[in-house]
XYZ file of C-alpha atoms in Angstrom:
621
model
C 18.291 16.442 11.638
C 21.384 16.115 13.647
C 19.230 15.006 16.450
C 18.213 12.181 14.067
C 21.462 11.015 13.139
C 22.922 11.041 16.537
C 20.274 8.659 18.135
C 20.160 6.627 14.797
C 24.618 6.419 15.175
C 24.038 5.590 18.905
C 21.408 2.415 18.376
C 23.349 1.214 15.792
C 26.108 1.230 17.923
C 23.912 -0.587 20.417
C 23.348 -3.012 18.188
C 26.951 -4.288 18.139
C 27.058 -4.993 22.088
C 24.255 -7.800 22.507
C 24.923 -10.918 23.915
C 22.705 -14.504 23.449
C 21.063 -15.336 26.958
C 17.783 -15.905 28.291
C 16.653 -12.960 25.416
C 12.617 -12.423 26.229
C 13.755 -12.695 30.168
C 16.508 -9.560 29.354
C 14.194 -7.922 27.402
C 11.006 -7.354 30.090
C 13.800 -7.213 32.408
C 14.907 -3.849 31.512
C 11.543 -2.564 30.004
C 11.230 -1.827 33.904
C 13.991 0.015 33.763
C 12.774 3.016 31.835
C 13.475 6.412 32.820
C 9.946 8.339 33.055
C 10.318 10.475 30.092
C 10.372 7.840 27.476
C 8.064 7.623 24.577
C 9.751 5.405 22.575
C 10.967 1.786 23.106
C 13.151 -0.356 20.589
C 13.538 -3.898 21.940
C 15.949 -6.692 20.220
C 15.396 -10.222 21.709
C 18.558 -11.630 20.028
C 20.665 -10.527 16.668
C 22.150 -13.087 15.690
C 18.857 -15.040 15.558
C 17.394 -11.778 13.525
C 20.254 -12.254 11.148
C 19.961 -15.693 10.129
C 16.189 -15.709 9.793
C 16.854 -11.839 7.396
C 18.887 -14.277 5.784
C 16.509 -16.938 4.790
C 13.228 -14.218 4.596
C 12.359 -13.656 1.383
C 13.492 -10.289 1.510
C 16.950 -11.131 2.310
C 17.305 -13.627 -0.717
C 15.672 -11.324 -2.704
C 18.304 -8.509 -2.096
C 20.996 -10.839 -2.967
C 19.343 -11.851 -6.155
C 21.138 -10.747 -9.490
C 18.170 -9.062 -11.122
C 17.461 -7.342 -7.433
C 20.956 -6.092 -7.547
C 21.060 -4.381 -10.607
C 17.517 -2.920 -10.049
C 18.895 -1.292 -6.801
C 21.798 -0.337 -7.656
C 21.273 3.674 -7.885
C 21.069 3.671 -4.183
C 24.604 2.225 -3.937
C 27.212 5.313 -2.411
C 30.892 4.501 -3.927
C 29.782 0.921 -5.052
C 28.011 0.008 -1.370
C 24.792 -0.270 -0.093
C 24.459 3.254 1.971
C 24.187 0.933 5.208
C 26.883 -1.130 4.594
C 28.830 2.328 4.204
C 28.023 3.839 6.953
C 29.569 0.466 8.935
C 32.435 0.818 7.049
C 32.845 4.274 7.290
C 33.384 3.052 11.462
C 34.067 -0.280 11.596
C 35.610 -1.588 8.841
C 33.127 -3.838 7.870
C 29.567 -4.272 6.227
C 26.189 -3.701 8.783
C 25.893 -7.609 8.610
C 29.367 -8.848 9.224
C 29.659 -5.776 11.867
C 26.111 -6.726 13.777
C 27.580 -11.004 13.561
C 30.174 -10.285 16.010
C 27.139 -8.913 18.779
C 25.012 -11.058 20.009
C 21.668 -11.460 22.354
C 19.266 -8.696 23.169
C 19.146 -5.184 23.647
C 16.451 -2.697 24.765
C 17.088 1.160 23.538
C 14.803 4.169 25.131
C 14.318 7.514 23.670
C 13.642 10.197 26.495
C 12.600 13.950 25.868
C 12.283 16.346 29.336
C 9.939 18.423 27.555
C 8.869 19.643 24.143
C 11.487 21.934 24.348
C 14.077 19.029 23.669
C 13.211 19.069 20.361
C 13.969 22.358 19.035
C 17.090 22.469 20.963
C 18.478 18.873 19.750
C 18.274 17.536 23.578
C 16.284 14.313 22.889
C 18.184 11.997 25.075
C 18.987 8.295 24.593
C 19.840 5.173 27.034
C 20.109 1.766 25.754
C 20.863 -1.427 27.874
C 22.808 -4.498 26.203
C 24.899 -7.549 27.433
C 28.298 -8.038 26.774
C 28.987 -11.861 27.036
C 31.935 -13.327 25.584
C 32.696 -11.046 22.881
C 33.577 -7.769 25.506
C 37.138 -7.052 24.248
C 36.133 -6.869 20.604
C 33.020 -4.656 21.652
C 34.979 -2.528 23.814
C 37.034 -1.885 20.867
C 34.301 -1.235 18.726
C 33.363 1.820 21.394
C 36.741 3.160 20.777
C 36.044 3.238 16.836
C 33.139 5.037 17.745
C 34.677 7.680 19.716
C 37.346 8.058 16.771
C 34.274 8.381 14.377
C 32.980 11.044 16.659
C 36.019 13.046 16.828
C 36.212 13.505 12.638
C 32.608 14.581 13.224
C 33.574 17.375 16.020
C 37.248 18.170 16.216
C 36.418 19.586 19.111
C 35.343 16.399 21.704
C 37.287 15.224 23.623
C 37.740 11.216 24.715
C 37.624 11.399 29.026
C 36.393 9.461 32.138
C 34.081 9.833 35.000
C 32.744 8.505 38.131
C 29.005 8.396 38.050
C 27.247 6.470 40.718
C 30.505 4.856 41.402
C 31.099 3.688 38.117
C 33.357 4.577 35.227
C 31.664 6.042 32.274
C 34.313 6.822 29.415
C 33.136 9.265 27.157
C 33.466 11.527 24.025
C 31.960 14.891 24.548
C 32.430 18.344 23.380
C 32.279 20.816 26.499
C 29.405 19.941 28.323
C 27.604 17.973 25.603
C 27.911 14.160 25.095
C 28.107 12.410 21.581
C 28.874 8.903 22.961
C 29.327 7.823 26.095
C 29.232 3.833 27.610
C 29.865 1.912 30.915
C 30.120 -1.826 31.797
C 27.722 -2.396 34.807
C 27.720 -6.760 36.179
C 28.582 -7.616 32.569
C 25.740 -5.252 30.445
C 26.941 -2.257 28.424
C 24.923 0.874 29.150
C 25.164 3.761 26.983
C 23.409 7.229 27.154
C 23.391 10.360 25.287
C 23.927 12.500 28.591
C 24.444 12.710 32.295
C 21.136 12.398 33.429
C 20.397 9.199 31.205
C 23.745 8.001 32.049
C 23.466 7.925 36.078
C 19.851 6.727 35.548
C 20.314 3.728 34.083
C 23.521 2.695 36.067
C 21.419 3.466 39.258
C 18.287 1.344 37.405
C 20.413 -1.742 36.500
C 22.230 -1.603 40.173
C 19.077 -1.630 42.269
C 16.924 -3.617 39.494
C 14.243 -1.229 39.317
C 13.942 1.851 37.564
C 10.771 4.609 36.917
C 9.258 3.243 34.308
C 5.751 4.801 34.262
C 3.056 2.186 35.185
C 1.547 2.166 31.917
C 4.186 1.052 29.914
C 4.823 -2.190 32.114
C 1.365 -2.685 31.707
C 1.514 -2.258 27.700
C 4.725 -4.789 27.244
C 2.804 -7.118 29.703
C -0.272 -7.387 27.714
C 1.685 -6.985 24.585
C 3.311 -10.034 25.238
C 0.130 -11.672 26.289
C -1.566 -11.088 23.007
C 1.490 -11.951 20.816
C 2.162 -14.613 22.971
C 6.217 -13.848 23.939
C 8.100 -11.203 23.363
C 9.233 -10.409 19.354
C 12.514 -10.684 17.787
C 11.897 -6.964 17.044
C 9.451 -4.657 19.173
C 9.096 -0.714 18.093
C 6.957 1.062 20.613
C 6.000 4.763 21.420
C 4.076 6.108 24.289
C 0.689 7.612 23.492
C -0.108 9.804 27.036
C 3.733 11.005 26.789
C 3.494 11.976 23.338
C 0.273 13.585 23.965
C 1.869 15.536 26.910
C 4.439 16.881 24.414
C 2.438 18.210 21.783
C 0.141 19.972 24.293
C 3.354 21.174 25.494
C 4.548 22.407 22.044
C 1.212 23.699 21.193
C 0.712 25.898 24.499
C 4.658 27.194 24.077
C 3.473 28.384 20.521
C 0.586 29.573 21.606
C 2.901 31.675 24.449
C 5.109 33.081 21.524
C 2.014 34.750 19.365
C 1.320 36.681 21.697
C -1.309 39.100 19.744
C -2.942 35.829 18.730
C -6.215 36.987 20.694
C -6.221 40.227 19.473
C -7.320 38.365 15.395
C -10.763 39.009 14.744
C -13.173 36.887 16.069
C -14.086 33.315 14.989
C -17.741 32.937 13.898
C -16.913 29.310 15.159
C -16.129 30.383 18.682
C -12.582 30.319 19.997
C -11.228 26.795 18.921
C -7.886 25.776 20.538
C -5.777 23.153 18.829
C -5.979 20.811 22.158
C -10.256 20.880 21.654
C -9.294 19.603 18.230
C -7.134 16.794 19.384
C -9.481 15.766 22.052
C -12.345 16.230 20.203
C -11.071 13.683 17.601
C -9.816 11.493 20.649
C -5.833 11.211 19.884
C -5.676 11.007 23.512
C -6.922 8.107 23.808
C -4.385 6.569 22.051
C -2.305 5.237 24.968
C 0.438 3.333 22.981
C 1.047 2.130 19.728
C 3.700 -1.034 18.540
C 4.521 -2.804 15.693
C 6.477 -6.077 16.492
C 8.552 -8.564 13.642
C 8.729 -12.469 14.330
C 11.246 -14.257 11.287
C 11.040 -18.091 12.128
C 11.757 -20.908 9.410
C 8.437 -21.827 8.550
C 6.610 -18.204 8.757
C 7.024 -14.468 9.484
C 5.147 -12.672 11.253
C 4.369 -8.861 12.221
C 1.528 -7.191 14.843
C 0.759 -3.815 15.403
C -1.517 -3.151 18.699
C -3.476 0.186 19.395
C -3.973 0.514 23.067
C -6.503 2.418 24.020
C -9.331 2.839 27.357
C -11.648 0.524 28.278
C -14.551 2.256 26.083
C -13.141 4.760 24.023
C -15.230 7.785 22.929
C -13.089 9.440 19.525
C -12.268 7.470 16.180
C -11.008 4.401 17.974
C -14.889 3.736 18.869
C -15.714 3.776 15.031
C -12.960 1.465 13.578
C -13.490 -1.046 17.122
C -15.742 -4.302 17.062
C -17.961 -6.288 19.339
C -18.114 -8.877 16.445
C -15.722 -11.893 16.645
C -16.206 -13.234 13.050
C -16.707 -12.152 9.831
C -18.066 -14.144 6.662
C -15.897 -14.761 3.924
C -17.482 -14.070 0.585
C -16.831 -17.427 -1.814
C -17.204 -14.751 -4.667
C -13.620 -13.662 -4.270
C -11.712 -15.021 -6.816
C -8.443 -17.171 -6.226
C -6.364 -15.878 -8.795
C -7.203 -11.617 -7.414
C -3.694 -10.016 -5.999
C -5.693 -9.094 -2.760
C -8.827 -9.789 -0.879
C -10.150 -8.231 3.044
C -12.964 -8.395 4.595
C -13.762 -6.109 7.405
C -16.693 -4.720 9.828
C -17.341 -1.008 10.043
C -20.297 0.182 12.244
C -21.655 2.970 9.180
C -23.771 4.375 11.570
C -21.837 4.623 14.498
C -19.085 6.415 11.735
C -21.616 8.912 10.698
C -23.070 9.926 13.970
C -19.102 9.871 15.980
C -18.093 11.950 13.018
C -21.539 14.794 13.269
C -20.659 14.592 17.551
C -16.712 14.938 17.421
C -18.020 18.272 14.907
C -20.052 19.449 17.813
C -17.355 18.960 20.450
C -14.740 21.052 18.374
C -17.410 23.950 18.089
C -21.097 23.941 18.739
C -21.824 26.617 15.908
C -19.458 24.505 13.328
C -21.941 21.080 14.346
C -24.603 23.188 13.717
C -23.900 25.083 10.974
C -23.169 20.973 8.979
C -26.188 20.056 10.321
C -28.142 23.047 8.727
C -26.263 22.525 5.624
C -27.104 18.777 5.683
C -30.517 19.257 6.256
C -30.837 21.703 3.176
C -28.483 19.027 0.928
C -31.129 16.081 2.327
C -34.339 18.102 1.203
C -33.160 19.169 -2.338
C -32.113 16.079 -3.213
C -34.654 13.966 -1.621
C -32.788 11.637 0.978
C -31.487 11.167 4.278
C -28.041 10.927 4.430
C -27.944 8.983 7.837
C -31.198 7.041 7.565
C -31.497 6.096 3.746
C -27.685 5.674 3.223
C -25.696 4.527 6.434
C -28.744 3.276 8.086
C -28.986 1.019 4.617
C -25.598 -0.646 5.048
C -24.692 -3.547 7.195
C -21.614 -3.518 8.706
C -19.602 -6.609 7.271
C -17.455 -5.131 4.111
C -15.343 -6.380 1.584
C -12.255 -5.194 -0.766
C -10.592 -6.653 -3.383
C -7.423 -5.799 -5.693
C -5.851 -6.797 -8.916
C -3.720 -6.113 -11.275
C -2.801 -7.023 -14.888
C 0.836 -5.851 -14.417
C -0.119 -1.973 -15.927
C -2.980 -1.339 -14.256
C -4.452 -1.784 -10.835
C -8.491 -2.537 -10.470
C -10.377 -1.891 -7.528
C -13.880 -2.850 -5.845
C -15.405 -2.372 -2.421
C -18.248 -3.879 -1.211
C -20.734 -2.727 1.107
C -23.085 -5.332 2.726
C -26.862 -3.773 2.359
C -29.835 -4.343 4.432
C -32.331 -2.061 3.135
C -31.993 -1.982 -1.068
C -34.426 0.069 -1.325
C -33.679 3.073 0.793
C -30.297 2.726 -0.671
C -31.223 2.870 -4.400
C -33.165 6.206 -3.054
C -30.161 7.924 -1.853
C -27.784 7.016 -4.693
C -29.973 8.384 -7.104
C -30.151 11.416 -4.305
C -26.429 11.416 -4.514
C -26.309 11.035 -8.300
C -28.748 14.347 -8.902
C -26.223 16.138 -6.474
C -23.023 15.242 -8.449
C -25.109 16.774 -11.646
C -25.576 19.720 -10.039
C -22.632 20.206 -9.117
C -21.302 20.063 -12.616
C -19.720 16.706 -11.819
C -20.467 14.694 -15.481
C -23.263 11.750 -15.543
C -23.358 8.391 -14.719
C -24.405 5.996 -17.373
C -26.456 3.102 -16.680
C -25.549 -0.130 -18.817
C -26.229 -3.740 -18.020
C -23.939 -6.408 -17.217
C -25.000 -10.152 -16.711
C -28.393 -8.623 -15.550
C -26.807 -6.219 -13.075
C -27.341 -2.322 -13.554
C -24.076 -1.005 -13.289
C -23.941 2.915 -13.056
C -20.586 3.956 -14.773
C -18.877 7.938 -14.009
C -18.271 9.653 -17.717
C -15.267 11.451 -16.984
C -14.147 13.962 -20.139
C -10.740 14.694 -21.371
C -9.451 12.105 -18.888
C -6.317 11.637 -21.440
C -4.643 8.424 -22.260
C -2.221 5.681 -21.209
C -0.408 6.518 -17.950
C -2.033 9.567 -18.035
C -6.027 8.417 -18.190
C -8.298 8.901 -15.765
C -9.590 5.750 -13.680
C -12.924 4.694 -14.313
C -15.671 4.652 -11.654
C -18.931 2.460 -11.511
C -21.228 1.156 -8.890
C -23.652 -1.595 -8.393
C -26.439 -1.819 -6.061
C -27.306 -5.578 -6.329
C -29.398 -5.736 -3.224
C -27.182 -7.237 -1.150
C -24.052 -5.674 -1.430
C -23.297 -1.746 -2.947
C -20.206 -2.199 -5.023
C -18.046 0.598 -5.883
C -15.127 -0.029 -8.409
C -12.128 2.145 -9.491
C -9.164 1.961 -11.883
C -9.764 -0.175 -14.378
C -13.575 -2.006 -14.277
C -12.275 -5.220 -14.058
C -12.404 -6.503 -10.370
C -15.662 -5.070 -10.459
C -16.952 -7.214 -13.612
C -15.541 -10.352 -12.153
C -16.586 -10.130 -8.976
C -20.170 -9.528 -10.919
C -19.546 -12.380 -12.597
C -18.226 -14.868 -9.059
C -21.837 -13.973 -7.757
C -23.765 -14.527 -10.877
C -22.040 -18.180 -11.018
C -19.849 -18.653 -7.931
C -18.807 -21.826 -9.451
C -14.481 -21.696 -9.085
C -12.221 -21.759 -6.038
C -12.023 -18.842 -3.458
C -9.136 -16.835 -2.305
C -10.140 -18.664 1.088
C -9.671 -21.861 0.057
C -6.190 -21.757 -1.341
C -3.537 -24.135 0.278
C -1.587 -21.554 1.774
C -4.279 -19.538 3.233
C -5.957 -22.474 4.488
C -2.289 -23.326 5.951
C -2.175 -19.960 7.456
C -5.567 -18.861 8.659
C -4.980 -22.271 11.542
C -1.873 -20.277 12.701
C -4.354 -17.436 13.430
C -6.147 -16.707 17.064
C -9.530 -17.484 16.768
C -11.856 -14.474 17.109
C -10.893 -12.376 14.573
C -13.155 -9.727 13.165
C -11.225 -8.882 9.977
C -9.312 -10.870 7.477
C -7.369 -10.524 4.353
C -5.262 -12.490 1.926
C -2.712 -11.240 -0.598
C -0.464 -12.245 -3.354
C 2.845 -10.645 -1.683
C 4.438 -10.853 -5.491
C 1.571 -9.155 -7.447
C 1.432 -6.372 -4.330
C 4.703 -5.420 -4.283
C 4.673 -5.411 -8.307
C 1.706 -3.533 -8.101
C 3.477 -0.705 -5.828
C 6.671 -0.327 -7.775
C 4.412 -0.030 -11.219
C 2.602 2.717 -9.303
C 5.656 4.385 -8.201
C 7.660 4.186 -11.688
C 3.774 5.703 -13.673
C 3.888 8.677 -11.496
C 7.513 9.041 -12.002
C 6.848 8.846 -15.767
C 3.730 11.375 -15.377
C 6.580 13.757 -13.603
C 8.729 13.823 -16.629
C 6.183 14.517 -18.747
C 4.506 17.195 -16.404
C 8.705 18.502 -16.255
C 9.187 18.780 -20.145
C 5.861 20.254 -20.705
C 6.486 23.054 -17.928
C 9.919 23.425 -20.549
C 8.005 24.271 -23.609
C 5.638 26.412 -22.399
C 6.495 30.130 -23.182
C 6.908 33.170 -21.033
C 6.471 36.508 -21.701
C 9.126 36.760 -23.707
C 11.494 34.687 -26.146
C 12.517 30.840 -25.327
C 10.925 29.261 -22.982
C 9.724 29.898 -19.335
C 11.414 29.748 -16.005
C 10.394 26.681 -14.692
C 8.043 28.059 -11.540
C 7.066 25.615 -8.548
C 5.387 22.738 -10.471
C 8.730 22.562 -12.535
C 10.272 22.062 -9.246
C 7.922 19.458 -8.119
C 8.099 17.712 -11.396
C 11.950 17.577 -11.249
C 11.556 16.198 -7.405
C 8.864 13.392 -7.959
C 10.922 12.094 -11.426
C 14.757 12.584 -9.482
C 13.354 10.572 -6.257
C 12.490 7.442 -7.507
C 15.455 7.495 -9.738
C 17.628 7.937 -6.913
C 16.558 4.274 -5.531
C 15.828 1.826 -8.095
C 16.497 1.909 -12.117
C 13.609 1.377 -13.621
C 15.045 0.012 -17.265
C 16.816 -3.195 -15.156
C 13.481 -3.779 -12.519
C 13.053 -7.461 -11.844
C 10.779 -10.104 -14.114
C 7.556 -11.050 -12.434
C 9.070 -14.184 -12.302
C 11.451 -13.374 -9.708
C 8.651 -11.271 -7.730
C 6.680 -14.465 -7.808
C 9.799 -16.385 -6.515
C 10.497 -14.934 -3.589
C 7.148 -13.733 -2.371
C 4.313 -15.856 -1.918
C 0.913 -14.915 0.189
C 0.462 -12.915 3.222
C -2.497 -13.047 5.507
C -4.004 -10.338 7.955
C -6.191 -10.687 11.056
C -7.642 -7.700 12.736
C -9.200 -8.108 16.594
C -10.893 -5.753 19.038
C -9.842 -6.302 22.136
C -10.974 -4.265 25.290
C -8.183 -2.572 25.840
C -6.582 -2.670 22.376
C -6.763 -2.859 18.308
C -4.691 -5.585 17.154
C -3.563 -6.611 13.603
C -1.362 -9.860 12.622
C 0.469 -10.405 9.576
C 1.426 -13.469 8.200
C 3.574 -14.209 5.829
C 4.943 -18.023 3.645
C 8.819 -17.739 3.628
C 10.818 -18.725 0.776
C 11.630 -22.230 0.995
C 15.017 -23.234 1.824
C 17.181 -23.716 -1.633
C-alpha cells in the first residue's frame, strides 16, 4: 500500500511540471528512453489541452452539475472532493487549478528489478517532463513536495548530489528516496531512486536509452492504428509482467519447500506456469487503453498485442472476418445493442486442447465424462450444439429504470441439430434437479421459459430465463422477458427504425475505420442509470441480508453475533454509501442531458485486438 501511494504522490507530482511543445514528438521521444525493467507506461501529450476538453466532456459538466453535487457528496473529506484535498493538503490549491499552472507532455515509467520489488516496496519510478516557461513556480512546487514528505517521515532529510554530472536535489530517509528531481536541457526528471535517477539523466543526455525492442515496436504500431499519439496513453508490458509472475511463482514455490513431499496428484504434477501457458497469458505481449477528448467527440482504444498466430484464448475471441451484419430487428429506443463474431467451434475445441495441455489425464478424464453426458442425454455437445451455431452474434440491453432485460442471440445454421441438443440439455437440467422449462407461445414462436421456485419478490426476485430457437437465431433472455419479447416481436414485423439507423450512430459509425468485425451502440444515459440502479439494489439486498442476520437467534437469549455474512452485509451496504447518497441521485433527465450515445468497434488485426469507443460530447452551452 505504501508502495501505491508513493508512485501515485510522485506522478501526480509529475503532472505539475509539463510544458506545451511539439507534445506527440516529446512523447515517442522519450518512450525510447525506457529503462529495461519497465512494465508500465503512462504518457500525457499535453495537460492543459486534457483540462479544457475534461472541462467541456460530459463528465466534467456533469460533476459540476447541482443534482451531481449533492448525489456525490458522501465522498467529500472536510467539505472537498478527496482529490482536490490531497492538492491542497501540498499545494495549496485544488487538482485542477494545481495541474493549470503545468503544461505540455509528460511520459512516467514504472520499473520493478525483480518480483522481489514488490514485497519489499522497491518498485521504482522515473518520469520525464518539460519545464518551459513556468520553471520557477514548478521548482517551487518540488520544494512543497519535499516539505510534504518530511510531515510524512520526520526522519528525511532535504540534500544534493552529483549524478552523472548533474545535480539531483533530493528528500530521502537514509539510503531510501521519497522524492527526488533534476533539470536536464530544460526537462524535469524525477525518479524514485539512484538507479532510475542516473538512468534517465544518462538516457535524456545521449538521446537513447534501453528501452526493450518490443515496446518501441508497441507505441509505433499503437500510434499507427490510432492514428497519433493520445492525449492519455496507459500501457503495461505483457513479456515483463509475465517474467515477474514466473518469478514470484518459482520464489514461492522455493519457500514450500515440502511441497513435493503432498501426496500425489491423480492429474500428474501440474505447475502453475503449465497453467498460464496452457491458457496462453503469455502471449499477451502488451496491453493499452488510450483517451482522445476533442470538441466534437471522445474517444478511447484499448489494443491487445499479441504473436502473429496465437495458440491460447486470444485465438478464440480473434477474427478473419472484416464485417459483420447488423440485425434491423434491434430496436431504436433499446439502452444497448452489439453485434459480434465468435468462432463456437474453434471455442469448444481451444477450450477441450488448452485441458489437455494443463494435464493429459484431466483432458481425458472431461472427455470420458463428456462422452457419458452426450450418450445419456442423446446429443453431441460439439457437433449438434457448437457445430449448429454460426459465428455472427448479437446482444441487446434495456432497461425500464428498475429493471434491466437481457437477450443474446446466436446465429444458427443447422435448426435442427440444435433443437436436438437443447432438448438434450433440457433433460439434463431435470435431472439434475434444476426445475422445468415451460413451453408457451408467443406471436407463433415457442419460447421455453426456466420455472424458478421461491425466487422471492421485488429487489429480491429471481430473473427470469427463456429461450427461443427460431431457426435462425437461438435467443437466450434474462432479467426481465422483455428485450426478449420485443426483439420477437422486431422480427415478426421489422417494420420501425433500427438502433443503426439513428442520427448519431449514423454520424459516428463514418468516424470509424472500415473493417471492423464487431459493433455496438449504446444509450450512455440509460447505461450509466442502469449501473448505479444495480449498484444501489444490491446495496438495498445488503441491508436487508444485515438486519435479518440481527434477528436471527443464537443459542441463547437476544440475538446472534453477527458471523461473516453479517460482516459482508455491513461491507456491501457501508461501500456504496460511502460514495454517492442514494436519497439525492440525479433525475433521468439530467443522465439524459449530459450523456448521449457511445459506439464500439472491435478489429482483429495480425498482431493485435483492437477496440474503439466513441462517444457524442455535450454540446457547448
Amino acid at each position: 500500500m505504501k508502495t501505491t501511494r508513493t508512485l501515485l504522490a510522485a506522478l501526480a507530482a509529475t503532472l505539475l511540471s509539463v510544458l506545451p511543445a511539439s507534445a506527440a514528438d516529446k512523447v515517442e521521444q522519450w518512450i525510447n528512453l525506457a529503462p529495461k525493467d519497465t512494465f508500465v507506461i503512462i504518457a500525457l501529450k499535453d495537460t492543459p489541452e486534457l483540462l479544457t476538453d475534461w472541462d467541456k466532456s460530459a463528465f466534467g459538466q456533469f460533476m459540476q452539475d447541482e443534482e451531481a453535487k449533492r448525489w456525490l457528496e458522501p465522498m467529500k473529506e472536510d467539505g472537498e472532493m478527496p482529490w482536490d484535498k490531497y492538492f491542497k493538503d501540498i499545494y495549496g490549491t485544488g487538482l485542477h487549478d494545481t495541474l493549470k499552472e503545468g503544461r505540455g507532455s509528460t511520459v512516467a515509467f514504472v520499473t520493478a528489478k525483480d518480483a522481489g520489488s514488490f514485497e519489499k516496496e522497491e518498485v521504482g519510478f522515473l518520469a520525464f517532463s518539460e519545464l518551459g516557461d513556468n520553471e520557477a513556480r514548478l521548482i517551487d512546487q518540488k520544494k512543497q513536495d519535499f516539505e510534504h514528505d518530511k510531515k510524512e517521515h520526520p526522519d528525511a532529510k532535504v540534500s544534493t548530489a552529483d549524478i552523472e554530472g548533474v545535480t539531483v536535489n533530493m528528500c530521502a530517509e537514509g539510503g531510501k528516496w521519497h522524492d527526488a528531481y533534476a533539470i536536464v536541457d530544460g526537462v524535469i526528471i524525477e525518479a524514485s531512486d539512484r538507479a532510475n535517477m542516473a538512468q534517465g539523466i544518462a538516457a535524456l543526455k545521449s538521446g537513447g536509452g534501453d528501452a526493450p525492442a518490443e515496446i518501441r515496436e508497441h507505441f509505433g504500431r499503437l500510434s499507427q492504428l490510432r492514428e497519433g499519439i493520445a492525449d492519455v496513453t496507459i500501457y503495461a508490458n505483457g513479456t515483463r509482467i509475465f517474467d515477474l509472475v514466473k518469478q514470484g511463482i518459482a520464489a514461492a514455490e522455493k519457500k514450500g519447500g515440502d511441497a513435493k513431499k503432498a501426496a500425489p496428484n491423480p492429474m500428474g504434477d501440474i505447475k502453475p506456469e503449465q497453467i498460464l501457458e496452457a491458457v496462453g497469458l503469455h502471449e499477451i505481449k502488451g496491453f493499452a487503453i488510450t483517451m482522445d477528448f476533442a470538441d466534437d467527440r471522445s474517444r478511447s482504444d484499448v489494443m491487445v498485442f499479441h504473436p502473429e498466430k496465437p495458440a491460447g484464448f486470444l485465438s478464440w475471441v480473434a477474427s478473419d472476418a472484416k464485417d459483420v451484419e447488423l440485425p434491423a430487428f434491434i430496436a431504436d429506443d433499446v439502452a444497448s445493442g452489439q453485434v459480434s463474431r465468435v468462432n463456437w467451434l474453434k471455442l469448444y475445441d481451444g477450450i477441450m486442447g488448452m485441458l489437455t495441455k494443463i494435464s493429459p489425464q484431466m483432458g481425458m478424464m472431461a472427455a470420458m465424462y463428456l462422452g457419458g453426458f452426450e450418450q445419456q442425454n442423446g446429443f453431441k455437445i460439439r457437433d449438434d450444439f457448437f457445430g449448429s451455431l454460426a459465428d455472427e452474434n448479437f446482444q441487446v440491453q434495456d432497461t425500464d429504470g428498475k429493471k434491466q432485460s437481457d437477450v443474446i442471440g446466436l446465429k444458427v445454421k443447422n435448426a435442427d441439430k440444435l433443437g436436438t441438443a437443447l432438448k438434450g440439455i433440457q433433460n439434463a437440467l431435470g435431472g439434475m434437479g434444476f426445475a422445468a422449462f415451460e413451453e408457451s407461445d408467443y406471436l407463433g414462436y415457442k419460447l421455453n421459459t426456466l420455472k424458478a421456485g421461491g425466487g422471492g419478490t421485488g429487489a429480491g426476485a429471481m430473473p427470469e430465463i427463456a429461450y427461443c430457437n427460431t431457426g435462425k437465431y437461438l435467443l437466450i433472455g434474462s432479467g426481465t422477458l422483455d428485450a426478449l419479447r420485443k426483439t420477437l416481436g422486431r422480427m415478426k414485423d421489422p417494420s420501425g427504425g433500427s438502433i443503426w439507423e439513428t442520427p448519431r450512430a449514423q454520424a459516428q459509425m463514418a468516424l470509424l475505420p472500415k473493417g471492423f468485425n464487431g459493433l455496438g451502440v449504446a444509450d450512455s444515459s440509460k447505461m450509466i442509470s442502469t449501473v448505479f440502479n444495480a449498484m444501489e439494489m444490491v446495496s438495498k439486498q445488503a441491508a436487508t441480508q444485515k438486519k435479518s442476520a440481527v434477528k436471527k437467534k443464537g443459542p441463547g437469549k437476544g440475538p446472534a453475533k453477527g458471523g461473516d455474512d453479517t460482516k459482508a452485509a455491513d461491507d456491501a451496504s457501508d461501500t456504496l454509501a460511502k460514495f454517492v447518497d442514494s436519497k439525492n441521485r440525479p433525475s433521468d433527465a439530467t443522465f439524459q442531458k449530459y450523456f448521449g450515445t457511445m459506439m464500439s468497434a472491435s478489429y482483429s488485426h495480425p498482431d493485435a485486438l483492437h477496440l474503439q469507443m466513441l462517444s457524442t460530447p455535450v454540446e457547448a452551452r
